[in-house]
C-alpha cells in the first residue's frame, strides 16, 4: 500500500510542478509561452493525469486483495508484484500522450494564438490548428473514454466484491476494520471522478464566462493533488492527534477573541 501511496504523492507533486510555475509566470509577467513549452507541458499533464487514473485502479486492486483475501495478501501482492504493477501504470501513462500529443505537434498552426485555458490543454490547443483535426479529436476522445472509464469500471467491480465480502463477515469489528481500510481510497476515487464530471459538464454550459471556464478547467488539476495528502495523512494516529490539538487551540483562541474585556478603574 505504501509503495502505491508514494507513487500517488509523487504524481501529485509532478502535476503541480508541470502546471503552477508556468501559470504563475503567465499571470505575473510573461503572458506568452513558446510552441515547444506548450506541447511539453501538454505532454506531461496528460502523462501524469493518465498515470494517476491507472494508479487509482491499481490501489483498488490492492484494497480488494487486502479485504477479500487477507491471508494470501503477502503472497499475491509481494514486492515483485508491486513493482510490476507500478511499472505497468507508468508505462501506460507515458504511452497515451506519446501517441496523441506528438502527432498533433506536427500540425500547422495558423489560427489565433490565444489559448482559451489556464494551461496548454489538448482541446484548447488543437482548436488553433488550421488543418482538419477531426480524426485527432475523435481519437483522443475515444482514448480518453477508454482510459478514464475503463479503470472506473474496474474500481467499481473491486468495491462490489469488497462490499459483498464485508457483508458476509460475522463480526462488527471486522466489518468496521475492513471499511476503514478502504474509506480513504473511496474518497479519492469519488473526488477524482466527480471533479472530472464537473469539468465535463461545466465546460459545456454556454453562459459561463471565460474566467469561469478557466476556473472549472483547472479544478481537476489543482484540487485533487491538494486534498490527497490531507485525506491519507488523517489515517495516521499521530497526525490525527496533532490536527485535533490544533483545532482545539484554534477554537479556544477564537472564543477568547470574542470575550469582552472588563476594564477596572482604581
mmCIF file of C-alpha atoms in Angstrom:
data_model
loop_
_atom_site.group_PDB
_atom_site.id
_atom_site.type_symbol
_atom_site.label_atom_id
_atom_site.label_comp_id
_atom_site.label_asym_id
_atom_site.label_seq_id
_atom_site.Cartn_x
_atom_site.Cartn_y
_atom_site.Cartn_z
ATOM 1 C CA UNK A 1 0.000 0.000 0.000
ATOM 2 C CA UNK A 2 2.770 2.454 0.880
ATOM 3 C CA UNK A 3 4.504 1.882 -2.464
ATOM 4 C CA UNK A 4 1.283 2.937 -4.199
ATOM 5 C CA UNK A 5 0.859 5.924 -1.858
ATOM 6 C CA UNK A 6 4.438 7.010 -2.538
ATOM 7 C CA UNK A 7 3.732 6.985 -6.281
ATOM 8 C CA UNK A 8 0.462 8.880 -5.754
ATOM 9 C CA UNK A 9 2.299 11.575 -3.786
ATOM 10 C CA UNK A 10 4.983 11.750 -6.482
ATOM 11 C CA UNK A 11 2.344 12.176 -9.204
ATOM 12 C CA UNK A 12 0.635 14.958 -7.266
ATOM 13 C CA UNK A 13 3.950 16.815 -6.933
ATOM 14 C CA UNK A 14 4.826 16.322 -10.607
ATOM 15 C CA UNK A 15 1.390 17.503 -11.732
ATOM 16 C CA UNK A 16 1.730 20.655 -9.646
ATOM 17 C CA UNK A 17 5.283 21.275 -10.922
ATOM 18 C CA UNK A 18 4.198 20.897 -14.546
ATOM 19 C CA UNK A 19 1.406 23.487 -14.170
ATOM 20 C CA UNK A 20 1.896 26.009 -11.390
ATOM 21 C CA UNK A 21 5.339 27.583 -12.130
ATOM 22 C CA UNK A 22 4.470 28.466 -15.727
ATOM 23 C CA UNK A 23 0.960 29.513 -14.716
ATOM 24 C CA UNK A 24 2.363 31.950 -12.139
ATOM 25 C CA UNK A 25 4.825 33.265 -14.706
ATOM 26 C CA UNK A 26 1.999 33.943 -17.155
ATOM 27 C CA UNK A 27 -0.141 35.656 -14.541
ATOM 28 C CA UNK A 28 2.649 37.806 -13.109
ATOM 29 C CA UNK A 29 4.737 38.935 -16.065
ATOM 30 C CA UNK A 30 5.165 36.807 -19.191
ATOM 31 C CA UNK A 31 1.842 36.461 -20.972
ATOM 32 C CA UNK A 32 3.179 34.097 -23.599
ATOM 33 C CA UNK A 33 4.952 30.760 -23.840
ATOM 34 C CA UNK A 34 6.756 29.162 -26.731
ATOM 35 C CA UNK A 35 5.368 26.473 -29.008
ATOM 36 C CA UNK A 36 7.766 23.900 -27.538
ATOM 37 C CA UNK A 37 6.936 24.830 -23.948
ATOM 38 C CA UNK A 38 3.239 24.481 -24.673
ATOM 39 C CA UNK A 39 3.493 20.957 -26.074
ATOM 40 C CA UNK A 40 5.955 19.829 -23.405
ATOM 41 C CA UNK A 41 3.508 20.985 -20.740
ATOM 42 C CA UNK A 42 0.622 19.271 -22.544
ATOM 43 C CA UNK A 43 2.600 16.032 -22.771
ATOM 44 C CA UNK A 44 3.412 15.892 -19.061
ATOM 45 C CA UNK A 45 -0.062 16.971 -17.896
ATOM 46 C CA UNK A 46 -1.672 14.153 -19.902
ATOM 47 C CA UNK A 47 1.060 11.725 -18.834
ATOM 48 C CA UNK A 48 0.717 12.384 -15.106
ATOM 49 C CA UNK A 49 -3.091 12.557 -15.285
ATOM 50 C CA UNK A 50 -3.369 9.217 -17.093
ATOM 51 C CA UNK A 51 -0.829 7.590 -14.775
ATOM 52 C CA UNK A 52 -2.839 8.708 -11.749
ATOM 53 C CA UNK A 53 -6.020 7.206 -13.184
ATOM 54 C CA UNK A 54 -4.312 3.833 -13.661
ATOM 55 C CA UNK A 55 -2.701 4.075 -10.224
ATOM 56 C CA UNK A 56 -6.092 4.636 -8.573
ATOM 57 C CA UNK A 57 -7.289 1.405 -10.227
ATOM 58 C CA UNK A 58 -4.170 -0.433 -9.025
ATOM 59 C CA UNK A 59 -4.800 0.796 -5.476
ATOM 60 C CA UNK A 60 -8.371 -0.515 -5.718
ATOM 61 C CA UNK A 61 -6.984 -3.959 -6.592
ATOM 62 C CA UNK A 62 -4.619 -3.723 -3.609
ATOM 63 C CA UNK A 63 -7.557 -2.975 -1.276
ATOM 64 C CA UNK A 64 -9.570 -5.783 -2.904
ATOM 65 C CA UNK A 65 -6.899 -8.384 -2.132
ATOM 66 C CA UNK A 66 -6.377 -6.990 1.397
ATOM 67 C CA UNK A 67 -10.088 -7.328 2.274
ATOM 68 C CA UNK A 68 -11.259 -10.304 0.231
ATOM 69 C CA UNK A 69 -8.106 -12.459 0.511
ATOM 70 C CA UNK A 70 -6.287 -11.180 3.610
ATOM 71 C CA UNK A 71 -4.435 -14.425 4.331
ATOM 72 C CA UNK A 72 -2.994 -14.511 0.807
ATOM 73 C CA UNK A 73 -2.185 -10.789 0.636
ATOM 74 C CA UNK A 74 1.578 -11.112 1.188
ATOM 75 C CA UNK A 75 1.738 -13.853 -1.440
ATOM 76 C CA UNK A 76 -0.358 -12.100 -4.112
ATOM 77 C CA UNK A 77 0.842 -8.510 -3.516
ATOM 78 C CA UNK A 78 4.522 -9.160 -2.907
ATOM 79 C CA UNK A 79 7.309 -6.684 -3.647
ATOM 80 C CA UNK A 80 7.889 -8.025 -7.154
ATOM 81 C CA UNK A 81 4.184 -7.766 -7.980
ATOM 82 C CA UNK A 82 4.084 -4.196 -6.649
ATOM 83 C CA UNK A 83 6.982 -3.168 -8.861
ATOM 84 C CA UNK A 84 5.371 -4.854 -11.882
ATOM 85 C CA UNK A 85 2.055 -3.061 -11.281
ATOM 86 C CA UNK A 86 3.736 0.308 -10.738
ATOM 87 C CA UNK A 87 5.912 -0.112 -13.838
ATOM 88 C CA UNK A 88 2.850 -1.044 -15.920
ATOM 89 C CA UNK A 89 0.982 2.014 -14.608
ATOM 90 C CA UNK A 90 3.821 4.388 -15.521
ATOM 91 C CA UNK A 91 4.394 2.828 -18.958
ATOM 92 C CA UNK A 92 0.683 3.098 -19.766
ATOM 93 C CA UNK A 93 0.636 6.719 -18.638
ATOM 94 C CA UNK A 94 3.670 7.550 -20.801
ATOM 95 C CA UNK A 95 2.283 5.819 -23.897
ATOM 96 C CA UNK A 96 -1.011 7.755 -24.015
ATOM 97 C CA UNK A 97 0.493 11.237 -24.624
ATOM 98 C CA UNK A 98 3.151 9.713 -26.876
ATOM 99 C CA UNK A 99 0.564 8.522 -29.408
ATOM 100 C CA UNK A 100 -1.627 11.643 -29.122
ATOM 101 C CA UNK A 101 0.469 14.737 -28.406
ATOM 102 C CA UNK A 102 3.492 14.056 -30.639
ATOM 103 C CA UNK A 103 1.497 13.646 -33.922
ATOM 104 C CA UNK A 104 -0.524 16.802 -33.129
ATOM 105 C CA UNK A 105 2.670 18.806 -32.627
ATOM 106 C CA UNK A 106 3.444 18.494 -36.356
ATOM 107 C CA UNK A 107 0.150 20.071 -37.473
ATOM 108 C CA UNK A 108 0.231 23.596 -38.970
ATOM 109 C CA UNK A 109 -0.979 26.267 -36.534
ATOM 110 C CA UNK A 110 -2.065 29.454 -38.273
ATOM 111 C CA UNK A 111 -5.211 30.426 -36.364
ATOM 112 C CA UNK A 112 -5.463 32.595 -33.253
ATOM 113 C CA UNK A 113 -2.548 32.304 -30.839
ATOM 114 C CA UNK A 114 -4.689 32.722 -27.720
ATOM 115 C CA UNK A 115 -5.328 29.545 -25.714
ATOM 116 C CA UNK A 116 -8.728 29.609 -24.031
ATOM 117 C CA UNK A 117 -7.465 27.894 -20.904
ATOM 118 C CA UNK A 118 -5.131 28.389 -17.963
ATOM 119 C CA UNK A 119 -2.620 25.919 -19.440
ATOM 120 C CA UNK A 120 -1.965 24.058 -22.698
ATOM 121 C CA UNK A 121 -4.857 21.624 -22.666
ATOM 122 C CA UNK A 122 -5.293 19.297 -25.651
ATOM 123 C CA UNK A 123 -8.709 20.522 -26.918
ATOM 124 C CA UNK A 124 -7.780 24.192 -26.426
ATOM 125 C CA UNK A 125 -4.524 23.869 -28.395
ATOM 126 C CA UNK A 126 -5.750 21.622 -31.187
ATOM 127 C CA UNK A 127 -8.583 24.058 -31.929
ATOM 128 C CA UNK A 128 -5.917 26.542 -33.114
ATOM 129 C CA UNK A 129 -4.729 24.271 -35.955
ATOM 130 C CA UNK A 130 -5.625 25.328 -39.476
ATOM 131 C CA UNK A 131 -5.814 21.715 -40.708
ATOM 132 C CA UNK A 132 -8.641 19.202 -40.318
ATOM 133 C CA UNK A 133 -8.348 17.869 -36.754
ATOM 134 C CA UNK A 134 -11.480 15.719 -36.722
ATOM 135 C CA UNK A 135 -9.516 12.467 -36.662
ATOM 136 C CA UNK A 136 -7.226 13.635 -33.838
ATOM 137 C CA UNK A 137 -10.144 14.962 -31.784
ATOM 138 C CA UNK A 138 -12.180 11.770 -32.172
ATOM 139 C CA UNK A 139 -9.164 9.572 -31.480
ATOM 140 C CA UNK A 140 -8.302 11.498 -28.310
ATOM 141 C CA UNK A 141 -11.936 11.419 -27.199
ATOM 142 C CA UNK A 142 -12.179 7.634 -27.649
ATOM 143 C CA UNK A 143 -8.831 7.112 -25.926
ATOM 144 C CA UNK A 144 -9.919 9.330 -23.018
ATOM 145 C CA UNK A 145 -13.187 7.416 -22.631
ATOM 146 C CA UNK A 146 -11.349 4.091 -22.528
ATOM 147 C CA UNK A 147 -8.573 5.432 -20.295
ATOM 148 C CA UNK A 148 -10.952 7.038 -17.791
ATOM 149 C CA UNK A 149 -13.999 4.785 -17.673
ATOM 150 C CA UNK A 150 -12.131 1.501 -18.107
ATOM 151 C CA UNK A 151 -10.327 1.949 -14.758
ATOM 152 C CA UNK A 152 -13.556 3.310 -13.238
ATOM 153 C CA UNK A 153 -15.445 0.134 -14.134
ATOM 154 C CA UNK A 154 -12.598 -1.926 -12.673
ATOM 155 C CA UNK A 155 -12.721 0.118 -9.447
ATOM 156 C CA UNK A 156 -16.497 -0.349 -9.218
ATOM 157 C CA UNK A 157 -16.090 -4.110 -9.739
ATOM 158 C CA UNK A 158 -13.479 -4.384 -6.973
ATOM 159 C CA UNK A 159 -15.618 -2.474 -4.498
ATOM 160 C CA UNK A 160 -18.698 -4.528 -5.312
ATOM 161 C CA UNK A 161 -16.667 -7.608 -4.416
ATOM 162 C CA UNK A 162 -15.330 -5.886 -1.301
ATOM 163 C CA UNK A 163 -18.808 -4.895 -0.084
ATOM 164 C CA UNK A 164 -20.117 -8.405 -0.742
ATOM 165 C CA UNK A 165 -17.232 -9.907 1.250
ATOM 166 C CA UNK A 166 -17.597 -7.420 4.116
ATOM 167 C CA UNK A 167 -21.335 -8.099 4.443
ATOM 168 C CA UNK A 168 -20.574 -11.806 4.960
ATOM 169 C CA UNK A 169 -18.289 -11.041 7.924
ATOM 170 C CA UNK A 170 -19.869 -12.061 11.218
ATOM 171 C CA UNK A 171 -18.039 -9.639 13.498
ATOM 172 C CA UNK A 172 -18.997 -5.950 13.557
ATOM 173 C CA UNK A 173 -15.396 -5.110 14.481
ATOM 174 C CA UNK A 174 -14.128 -6.944 11.389
ATOM 175 C CA UNK A 175 -16.574 -5.058 9.160
ATOM 176 C CA UNK A 176 -15.508 -1.742 10.692
ATOM 177 C CA UNK A 177 -11.832 -2.556 10.151
ATOM 178 C CA UNK A 178 -12.453 -3.598 6.538
ATOM 179 C CA UNK A 179 -14.338 -0.386 5.732
ATOM 180 C CA UNK A 180 -11.682 1.759 7.430
ATOM 181 C CA UNK A 181 -9.050 0.209 5.161
ATOM 182 C CA UNK A 182 -10.951 1.367 2.077
ATOM 183 C CA UNK A 183 -12.532 4.677 3.071
ATOM 184 C CA UNK A 184 -9.552 6.863 2.082
ATOM 185 C CA UNK A 185 -9.339 5.311 -1.362
ATOM 186 C CA UNK A 186 -13.110 5.573 -1.855
ATOM 187 C CA UNK A 187 -12.974 9.313 -1.091
ATOM 188 C CA UNK A 188 -10.107 9.777 -3.566
ATOM 189 C CA UNK A 189 -11.991 7.891 -6.305
ATOM 190 C CA UNK A 190 -15.219 9.832 -5.746
ATOM 191 C CA UNK A 191 -13.398 13.149 -5.601
ATOM 192 C CA UNK A 192 -11.403 12.436 -8.743
ATOM 193 C CA UNK A 193 -14.311 11.326 -10.901
ATOM 194 C CA UNK A 194 -16.729 13.933 -9.529
ATOM 195 C CA UNK A 195 -14.232 16.683 -10.365
ATOM 196 C CA UNK A 196 -13.869 15.214 -13.867
ATOM 197 C CA UNK A 197 -17.657 15.219 -14.234
ATOM 198 C CA UNK A 198 -17.837 18.846 -13.052
ATOM 199 C CA UNK A 199 -15.250 19.840 -15.654
ATOM 200 C CA UNK A 200 -17.065 17.917 -18.407
ATOM 201 C CA UNK A 201 -20.460 19.434 -17.565
ATOM 202 C CA UNK A 202 -19.230 22.922 -16.690
ATOM 203 C CA UNK A 203 -17.314 23.480 -19.926
ATOM 204 C CA UNK A 204 -20.465 22.723 -21.941
ATOM 205 C CA UNK A 205 -22.614 25.402 -20.328
ATOM 206 C CA UNK A 206 -22.741 28.288 -22.777
ATOM 207 C CA UNK A 207 -23.411 31.200 -20.408
ATOM 208 C CA UNK A 208 -20.296 30.647 -18.231
ATOM 209 C CA UNK A 209 -17.724 33.447 -18.508
ATOM 210 C CA UNK A 210 -14.187 32.968 -19.804
ATOM 211 C CA UNK A 211 -12.725 33.232 -16.283
ATOM 212 C CA UNK A 212 -15.289 30.730 -15.042
ATOM 213 C CA UNK A 213 -14.279 28.258 -17.721
ATOM 214 C CA UNK A 214 -10.624 28.631 -16.731
ATOM 215 C CA UNK A 215 -11.517 28.006 -13.073
ATOM 216 C CA UNK A 216 -13.599 24.925 -13.867
ATOM 217 C CA UNK A 217 -10.992 23.565 -16.273
ATOM 218 C CA UNK A 218 -8.196 23.902 -13.726
ATOM 219 C CA UNK A 219 -10.242 22.478 -10.837
ATOM 220 C CA UNK A 220 -9.457 18.862 -11.669
ATOM 221 C CA UNK A 221 -5.715 19.530 -11.874
ATOM 222 C CA UNK A 222 -5.276 21.653 -8.731
ATOM 223 C CA UNK A 223 -7.906 20.471 -6.247
ATOM 224 C CA UNK A 224 -7.162 16.734 -6.188
ATOM 225 C CA UNK A 225 -3.363 16.994 -5.626
ATOM 226 C CA UNK A 226 -4.021 19.447 -2.791
ATOM 227 C CA UNK A 227 -6.543 17.234 -0.978
ATOM 228 C CA UNK A 228 -4.915 13.806 -1.489
ATOM 229 C CA UNK A 229 -2.210 14.248 1.204
ATOM 230 C CA UNK A 230 -4.785 15.515 3.713
ATOM 231 C CA UNK A 231 -7.074 12.511 3.237
ATOM 232 C CA UNK A 232 -4.359 9.873 3.521
ATOM 233 C CA UNK A 233 -2.482 11.667 6.308
ATOM 234 C CA UNK A 234 -5.548 11.634 8.559
ATOM 235 C CA UNK A 235 -5.259 7.841 8.763
ATOM 236 C CA UNK A 236 -2.087 8.308 10.800
ATOM 237 C CA UNK A 237 -2.865 8.462 14.528
ATOM 238 C CA UNK A 238 -0.124 10.999 15.312
ATOM 239 C CA UNK A 239 -1.310 13.350 12.559
ATOM 240 C CA UNK A 240 -4.920 12.982 13.705
ATOM 241 C CA UNK A 241 -3.866 13.830 17.272
ATOM 242 C CA UNK A 242 -1.915 16.876 16.043
ATOM 243 C CA UNK A 243 -4.883 18.038 13.931
ATOM 244 C CA UNK A 244 -7.243 17.603 16.873
ATOM 245 C CA UNK A 245 -4.879 19.577 19.119
ATOM 246 C CA UNK A 246 -4.666 22.378 16.548
ATOM 247 C CA UNK A 247 -8.452 22.556 16.182
ATOM 248 C CA UNK A 248 -8.889 22.678 19.956
ATOM 249 C CA UNK A 249 -6.353 25.517 20.256
ATOM 250 C CA UNK A 250 -7.978 27.392 17.374
ATOM 251 C CA UNK A 251 -11.408 27.082 18.991
ATOM 252 C CA UNK A 252 -10.006 28.241 22.335
ATOM 253 C CA UNK A 253 -8.305 31.336 20.893
ATOM 254 C CA UNK A 254 -11.346 32.124 18.755
ATOM 255 C CA UNK A 255 -13.561 32.119 21.831
ATOM 256 C CA UNK A 256 -11.088 34.252 23.769
ATOM 257 C CA UNK A 257 -11.104 36.853 20.983
ATOM 258 C CA UNK A 258 -14.885 37.160 21.270
ATOM 259 C CA UNK A 259 -14.892 37.549 25.069
ATOM 260 C CA UNK A 260 -15.487 41.147 26.216
ATOM 261 C CA UNK A 261 -12.669 42.723 28.202
ATOM 262 C CA UNK A 262 -13.567 44.254 31.557
ATOM 263 C CA UNK A 263 -11.698 47.441 32.479
ATOM 264 C CA UNK A 264 -11.284 48.069 36.209
ATOM 265 C CA UNK A 265 -10.678 51.620 37.364
ATOM 266 C CA UNK A 266 -8.835 52.327 40.551
#
